[in-house]
XYZ file of C-alpha atoms in Angstrom:
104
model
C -9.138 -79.743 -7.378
C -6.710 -77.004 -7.319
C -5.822 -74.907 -10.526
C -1.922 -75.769 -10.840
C -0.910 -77.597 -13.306
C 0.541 -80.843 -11.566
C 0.450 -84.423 -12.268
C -2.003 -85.308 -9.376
C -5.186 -83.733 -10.407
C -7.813 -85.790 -11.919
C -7.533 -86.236 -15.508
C -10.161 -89.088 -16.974
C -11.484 -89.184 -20.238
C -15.052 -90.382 -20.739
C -15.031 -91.760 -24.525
C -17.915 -92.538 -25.965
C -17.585 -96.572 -25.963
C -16.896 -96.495 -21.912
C -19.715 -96.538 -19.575
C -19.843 -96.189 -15.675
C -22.417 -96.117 -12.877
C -22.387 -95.505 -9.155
C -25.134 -95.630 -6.862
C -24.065 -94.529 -3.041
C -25.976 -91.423 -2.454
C -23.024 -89.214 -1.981
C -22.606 -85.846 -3.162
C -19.621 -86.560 -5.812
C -17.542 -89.395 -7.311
C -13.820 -88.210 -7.575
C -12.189 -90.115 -10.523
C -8.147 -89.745 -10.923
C -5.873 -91.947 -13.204
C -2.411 -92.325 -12.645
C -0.901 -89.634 -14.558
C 2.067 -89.324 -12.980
C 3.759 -92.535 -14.051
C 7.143 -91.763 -16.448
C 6.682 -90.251 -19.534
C 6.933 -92.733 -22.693
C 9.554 -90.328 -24.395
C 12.200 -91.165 -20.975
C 13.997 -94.737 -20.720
C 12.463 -96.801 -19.007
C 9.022 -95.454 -19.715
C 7.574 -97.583 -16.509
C 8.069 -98.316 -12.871
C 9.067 -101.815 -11.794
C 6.314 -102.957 -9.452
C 5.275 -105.897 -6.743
C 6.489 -109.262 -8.145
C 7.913 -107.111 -11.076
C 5.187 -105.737 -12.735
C 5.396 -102.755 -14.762
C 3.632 -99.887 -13.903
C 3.219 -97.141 -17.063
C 1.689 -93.732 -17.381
C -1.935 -94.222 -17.233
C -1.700 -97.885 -16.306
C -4.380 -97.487 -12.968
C -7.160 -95.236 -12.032
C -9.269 -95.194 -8.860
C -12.676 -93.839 -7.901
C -13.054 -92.165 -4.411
C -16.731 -91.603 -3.196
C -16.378 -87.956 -1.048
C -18.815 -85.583 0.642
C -19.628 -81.765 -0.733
C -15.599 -80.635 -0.836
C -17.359 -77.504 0.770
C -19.803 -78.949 3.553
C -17.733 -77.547 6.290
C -18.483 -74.058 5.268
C -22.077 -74.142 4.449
C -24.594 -74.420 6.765
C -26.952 -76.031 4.430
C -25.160 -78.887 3.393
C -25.019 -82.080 5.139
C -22.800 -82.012 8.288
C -19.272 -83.783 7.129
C -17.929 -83.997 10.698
C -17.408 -87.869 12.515
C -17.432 -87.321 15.957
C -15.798 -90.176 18.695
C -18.118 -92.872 19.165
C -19.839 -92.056 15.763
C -20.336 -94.961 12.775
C -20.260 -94.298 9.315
C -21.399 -97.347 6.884
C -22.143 -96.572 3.557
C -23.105 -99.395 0.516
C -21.678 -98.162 -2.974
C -22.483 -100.049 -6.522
C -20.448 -99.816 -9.163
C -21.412 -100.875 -12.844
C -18.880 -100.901 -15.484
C -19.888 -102.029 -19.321
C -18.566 -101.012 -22.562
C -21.143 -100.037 -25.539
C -20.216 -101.735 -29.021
C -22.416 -99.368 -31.788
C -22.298 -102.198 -33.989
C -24.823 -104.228 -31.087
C -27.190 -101.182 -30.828
């Protein structure tokens, strides 16, 4: 991520009753929400979507499996480069759950 203070940068919070899991074998998980949405102080505080749903700060998030951001520059990492005529498959699992402390 770059250091300037923008919108786009990842910003997730990990609280304590949340719980994820990926298995895929890749170097890092990039996780982003959609920060960028209106701010709830403006009117309207959302974005009128497909079939006119409203989209609101922090209403989406995505997680994007990616190589070593700096694989292209060190010799020891795993090459990053696809060549023509090249596959790449990969299998990812995700597991999602929430932990209740009452159930514990």
């Amino acid at each position: 991520t770059n250091n300037d203070a923008d919108d786009t940068q990842p910003d997730v919070d990990k609280p304590d009753d949340k719980e994820g899991e990926g298995d895929e074998g890749e170097a890092l998980i990039s996780e982003q929400t959609k920060s960028n949405g209106p701010a709830e102080s403006k009117s309207p505080s959302f974005i009128i979507g497909k079939k006119g749903v409203r989209y609101t700060k922090h209403c989406a998030f995505s997680i994007q499996p990616q190589n070593y951001p700096d694989a292209i520059n060190n010799s020891h990492f795993p090459c990053p480069i696809l060549r023509p005529g090249q596959f790449y498959c990969h299998d990812i699992t995700y597991k999602f759950g929430i932990q209740l402390a009452n159930c514990m």
